[in-house]
Amino acid sequence: NAGVTQTPKFRILKIGQSMTLQCTQDMNHNYMYWYRQDPGMGLKLIYYSVGAGITDKGEVPNGYNVSRSTTEDFPLRLELAAPSQTSVYFCASSYSAGEYYEQYFGPGTRLTVT
Amino acid sequence: KNEVEQSPQNLTAQEGEFITINCSYSVGISALHWLQQHPGGGIVSLFMLSSGKKKHGRLIATINIQEKHSSLHITASHPRDSAVYICAAYMNYGGSQGNLIFGKGTKLSVKP
């Protein structure tokens, strides 16, 4: 199993550009999550999904969009990139949610917006 | 104020030392997740626990739900343990499945 994979690993965007961060998991997990990690801060939830076709906002959703057309894929779309979106983005997945279901993380995407 | 607080923020130890990292939280939780973030950035799960103690190799995690406190211990520390250790709590409130709240992490450096 590859686990959770993310592409790209690094990206530099100019202000106003758009891009899609890809996330794929091969563990047949129902739940998928997008987090951002800013220096000196804890991870913050952007969006999550409890299954194909179902998504919901997390703590910091502004400026992002997601879709979940398949169990495996959960892409994160940045529209009109802003410097405040410079961060490291992690995708994670779990079979379910709560105390018996640990989350598995992808390797992260380091995004810089200039 | 973050609902999940970790201490210390930074920790430097000599190889072989016993290490303790603390995590406290301000609201009711159903479980706590300890994670390790490698210097290269990858995050792996260490423990998920809701009561008592769990042990895996040289790592021990304990939790006291009533006192709203958890600790991660590393025995016989080694330079390869150098990483950022993160605690994250599943909060009791709401029905949202996205309710994992993260601490800011403790950066551990173990010197040979």
Tab-separated table of C-alpha atoms in Angstrom:
chain	number	residue	atom	x	y	z
A	1	ASN	CA	0.000	0.000	0.000
A	2	ALA	CA	1.230	3.483	-0.854
A	3	GLY	CA	-0.942	4.954	1.929
A	4	VAL	CA	-1.733	8.640	1.396
A	5	THR	CA	0.038	10.334	-1.498
A	6	GLN	CA	0.120	14.034	-2.294
A	7	THR	CA	1.301	15.950	-5.326
A	8	PRO	CA	3.107	18.225	-5.863
A	9	LYS	CA	5.692	18.255	-3.042
A	10	PHE	CA	6.581	21.903	-3.625
A	11	ARG	CA	4.963	24.729	-5.555
A	12	ILE	CA	5.472	28.456	-5.969
A	13	LEU	CA	2.460	30.473	-7.093
A	14	LYS	CA	2.053	34.087	-8.002
A	15	ILE	CA	-0.720	36.090	-6.341
A	16	GLY	CA	-4.009	35.494	-8.131
A	17	GLN	CA	-3.033	32.184	-9.704
A	18	SER	CA	-5.014	29.001	-9.056
A	19	MET	CA	-3.939	25.437	-8.491
A	20	THR	CA	-5.132	22.042	-7.318
A	21	LEU	CA	-3.374	19.990	-4.666
A	22	GLN	CA	-3.909	16.301	-5.286
A	23	CYS	CA	-4.481	13.693	-2.578
A	24	THR	CA	-5.044	9.977	-3.066
A	25	GLN	CA	-5.344	7.133	-0.564
A	26	ASP	CA	-5.412	3.411	-1.286
A	27	MET	CA	-6.614	2.171	2.118
A	28	ASN	CA	-10.338	2.354	1.279
A	29	HIS	CA	-10.793	4.952	4.001
A	30	ASN	CA	-14.103	6.764	4.171
A	31	TYR	CA	-12.849	9.901	5.875
A	32	MET	CA	-10.406	12.327	4.313
A	33	TYR	CA	-9.079	15.648	5.577
A	34	TRP	CA	-7.106	18.659	4.439
A	35	TYR	CA	-4.988	20.552	6.973
A	36	ARG	CA	-2.629	23.470	6.764
A	37	GLN	CA	0.381	23.936	9.025
A	38	ASP	CA	1.758	27.428	9.551
A	39	PRO	CA	5.095	28.010	11.336
A	40	GLY	CA	4.730	27.764	15.113
A	41	MET	CA	1.055	26.833	14.883
A	42	GLY	CA	-0.887	23.626	15.231
A	43	LEU	CA	-2.464	22.019	12.196
A	44	LYS	CA	-5.751	23.615	11.197
A	45	LEU	CA	-8.551	21.748	9.423
A	46	ILE	CA	-9.543	23.256	6.069
A	47	TYR	CA	-12.118	20.765	4.732
A	48	TYR	CA	-13.044	17.180	5.364
A	49	SER	CA	-15.119	14.465	3.748
A	50	VAL	CA	-16.933	11.506	5.280
A	51	GLY	CA	-17.430	9.730	1.983
A	52	ALA	CA	-17.678	10.156	-1.772
A	53	GLY	CA	-19.936	13.079	-2.615
A	54	ILE	CA	-19.943	14.499	0.927
A	55	THR	CA	-17.709	17.356	2.038
A	56	ASP	CA	-17.844	19.907	4.833
A	57	LYS	CA	-15.950	22.958	6.003
A	58	GLY	CA	-13.399	22.862	8.766
A	59	GLU	CA	-11.937	25.695	10.781
A	60	VAL	CA	-10.247	27.673	7.961
A	61	PRO	CA	-12.083	27.023	4.629
A	62	ASN	CA	-11.969	30.505	3.084
A	63	GLY	CA	-10.119	30.621	-0.231
A	64	TYR	CA	-10.327	26.863	-0.783
A	65	ASN	CA	-12.663	24.382	-2.416
A	66	VAL	CA	-12.797	20.600	-2.410
A	67	SER	CA	-14.588	17.773	-4.158
A	68	ARG	CA	-14.847	14.043	-3.466
A	69	SER	CA	-16.039	12.165	-6.516
A	70	THR	CA	-14.354	8.886	-5.537
A	71	THR	CA	-13.374	7.203	-2.278
A	72	GLU	CA	-9.707	7.446	-3.202
A	73	ASP	CA	-9.293	11.085	-4.252
A	74	PHE	CA	-9.787	14.349	-2.384
A	75	PRO	CA	-8.322	17.309	-4.306
A	76	LEU	CA	-7.990	20.755	-2.744
A	77	ARG	CA	-8.466	23.743	-5.035
A	78	LEU	CA	-6.964	27.158	-4.356
A	79	GLU	CA	-8.627	29.958	-6.262
A	80	LEU	CA	-6.945	33.361	-6.532
A	81	ALA	CA	-3.923	32.508	-4.403
A	82	ALA	CA	-2.939	35.005	-1.701
A	83	PRO	CA	0.264	35.304	0.375
A	84	SER	CA	-1.753	34.234	3.438
A	85	GLN	CA	-2.091	30.804	1.820
A	86	THR	CA	1.653	30.226	2.022
A	87	SER	CA	1.800	27.124	4.197
A	88	VAL	CA	2.436	23.400	4.293
A	89	TYR	CA	-0.658	21.401	3.358
A	90	PHE	CA	-1.314	17.903	4.641
A	91	CYS	CA	-3.925	15.467	3.470
A	92	ALA	CA	-4.984	12.700	5.859
A	93	SER	CA	-7.402	9.814	5.880
A	94	SER	CA	-9.028	7.453	8.367
A	95	TYR	CA	-11.501	4.588	8.158
A	96	SER	CA	-13.864	6.417	10.472
A	97	ALA	CA	-13.552	9.149	13.078
A	98	GLY	CA	-13.031	9.111	16.802
A	99	GLU	CA	-11.013	7.310	19.366
A	100	TYR	CA	-10.463	4.014	17.567
A	101	TYR	CA	-9.508	5.425	14.184
A	102	GLU	CA	-6.109	7.003	13.803
A	103	GLN	CA	-5.472	9.337	10.933
A	104	TYR	CA	-2.828	8.593	8.307
A	105	PHE	CA	-1.025	11.564	6.809
A	106	GLY	CA	0.424	12.273	3.403
A	107	PRO	CA	3.954	13.716	3.018
A	108	GLY	CA	2.734	17.289	2.626
A	109	THR	CA	2.853	19.996	-0.047
A	110	ARG	CA	4.907	23.113	0.647
A	111	LEU	CA	3.223	26.064	-1.084
A	112	THR	CA	4.642	29.557	-1.398
A	113	VAL	CA	2.562	32.424	-2.798
A	114	THR	CA	4.540	35.499	-3.848
B	1	LYS	CA	-6.103	30.532	23.744
B	2	ASN	CA	-5.524	27.162	22.110
B	3	GLU	CA	-7.732	24.417	23.518
B	4	VAL	CA	-4.797	22.004	23.410
B	5	GLU	CA	-1.574	23.146	25.049
B	6	GLN	CA	1.774	21.371	24.945
B	7	SER	CA	4.856	21.849	27.086
B	8	PRO	CA	7.646	22.385	26.710
B	9	GLN	CA	7.743	24.030	23.276
B	10	ASN	CA	11.385	23.041	22.814
B	11	LEU	CA	13.381	20.346	24.551
B	12	THR	CA	17.034	19.421	24.260
B	13	ALA	CA	18.239	16.206	25.851
B	14	GLN	CA	21.379	14.085	25.998
B	15	GLU	CA	21.265	10.620	24.520
B	16	GLY	CA	19.977	8.127	27.074
B	17	GLU	CA	17.877	10.603	29.060
B	18	PHE	CA	14.250	9.969	30.015
B	19	ILE	CA	11.992	12.495	28.294
B	20	THR	CA	8.500	13.695	29.137
B	21	ILE	CA	6.289	15.830	26.924
B	22	ASN	CA	3.028	17.125	28.351
B	23	CYS	CA	-0.334	17.877	26.772
B	24	SER	CA	-3.277	19.530	28.500
B	25	TYR	CA	-6.684	20.431	27.152
B	26	SER	CA	-9.442	22.685	28.333
B	27	VAL	CA	-12.631	20.890	27.260
B	28	GLY	CA	-13.966	17.364	27.366
B	29	ILE	CA	-12.435	14.967	24.912
B	30	SER	CA	-13.150	11.438	23.751
B	31	ALA	CA	-9.574	10.486	22.833
B	32	LEU	CA	-6.092	11.854	22.364
B	33	HIS	CA	-3.752	11.264	19.441
B	34	TRP	CA	0.039	11.517	19.724
B	35	LEU	CA	1.871	12.115	16.446
B	36	GLN	CA	5.493	12.462	15.408
B	37	GLN	CA	6.599	14.871	12.702
B	38	HIS	CA	9.971	14.002	11.223
B	39	PRO	CA	12.546	16.678	10.336
B	40	GLY	CA	11.626	16.079	6.689
B	41	GLY	CA	8.013	17.019	7.468
B	42	GLY	CA	6.204	13.665	7.380
B	43	ILE	CA	3.674	12.972	10.143
B	44	VAL	CA	3.098	9.523	11.622
B	45	SER	CA	0.709	8.334	14.282
B	46	LEU	CA	2.255	7.070	17.527
B	47	PHE	CA	-0.707	6.441	19.819
B	48	MET	CA	-4.430	6.928	20.127
B	49	LEU	CA	-5.728	6.580	23.659
B	50	SER	CA	-8.792	7.397	25.687
B	51	SER	CA	-7.740	6.079	29.099
B	52	GLY	CA	-4.827	4.619	31.013
B	53	LYS	CA	-1.509	3.913	29.367
B	54	LYS	CA	-0.131	2.539	26.117
B	55	LYS	CA	3.416	1.397	25.383
B	56	HIS	CA	5.219	0.841	22.109
B	57	GLY	CA	8.916	0.103	22.318
B	58	ARG	CA	10.585	2.976	24.171
B	59	LEU	CA	7.499	5.183	23.935
B	60	ILE	CA	4.841	5.349	26.634
B	61	ALA	CA	1.695	7.476	26.534
B	62	THR	CA	-0.571	8.101	29.497
B	63	ILE	CA	-3.800	9.992	29.848
B	64	ASN	CA	-5.911	11.195	32.778
B	65	ILE	CA	-9.292	12.227	31.387
B	66	GLN	CA	-10.478	13.775	34.686
B	67	GLU	CA	-7.375	15.954	34.998
B	68	LYS	CA	-7.443	16.767	31.245
B	69	HIS	CA	-3.807	15.814	30.843
B	70	SER	CA	-1.686	13.421	28.818
B	71	SER	CA	2.028	12.703	28.768
B	72	LEU	CA	4.349	11.134	26.238
B	73	HIS	CA	7.477	9.534	27.688
B	74	ILE	CA	10.555	8.386	25.798
B	75	THR	CA	12.919	6.075	27.654
B	76	ALA	CA	16.619	5.788	26.758
B	77	SER	CA	16.346	8.606	24.226
B	78	HIS	CA	18.356	8.446	21.009
B	79	PRO	CA	19.267	11.086	18.403
B	80	ARG	CA	16.844	9.413	15.973
B	81	ASP	CA	14.026	10.449	18.348
B	82	SER	CA	14.677	14.070	17.358
B	83	ALA	CA	11.412	15.299	15.877
B	84	VAL	CA	8.363	17.410	16.638
B	85	TYR	CA	5.812	15.618	18.807
B	86	ILE	CA	2.219	16.704	18.405
B	87	CYS	CA	-0.815	15.926	20.513
B	88	ALA	CA	-4.285	16.229	19.039
B	89	ALA	CA	-7.572	15.821	20.848
B	90	TYR	CA	-10.941	14.583	19.674
B	91	MET	CA	-13.316	16.999	21.327
B	92	ASN	CA	-16.665	15.917	22.748
B	93	TYR	CA	-18.685	18.823	21.443
B	94	GLY	CA	-20.746	18.821	18.285
B	95	GLY	CA	-21.448	16.094	15.792
B	96	SER	CA	-18.718	17.117	13.383
B	97	GLN	CA	-16.306	14.398	12.449
B	98	GLY	CA	-13.656	17.030	11.800
B	99	ASN	CA	-13.180	17.888	15.449
B	100	LEU	CA	-9.541	16.925	15.945
B	101	ILE	CA	-7.798	19.895	17.626
B	102	PHE	CA	-4.007	20.054	17.452
B	103	GLY	CA	-1.415	21.367	19.839
B	104	LYS	CA	1.460	23.426	18.452
B	105	GLY	CA	3.978	20.658	18.959
B	106	THR	CA	7.090	20.075	21.051
B	107	LYS	CA	10.391	20.153	19.207
B	108	LEU	CA	12.741	17.543	20.662
B	109	SER	CA	16.451	17.452	19.935
B	110	VAL	CA	18.501	14.576	21.352
B	111	LYS	CA	22.261	15.147	21.334
B	112	PRO	CA	24.694	12.221	21.086
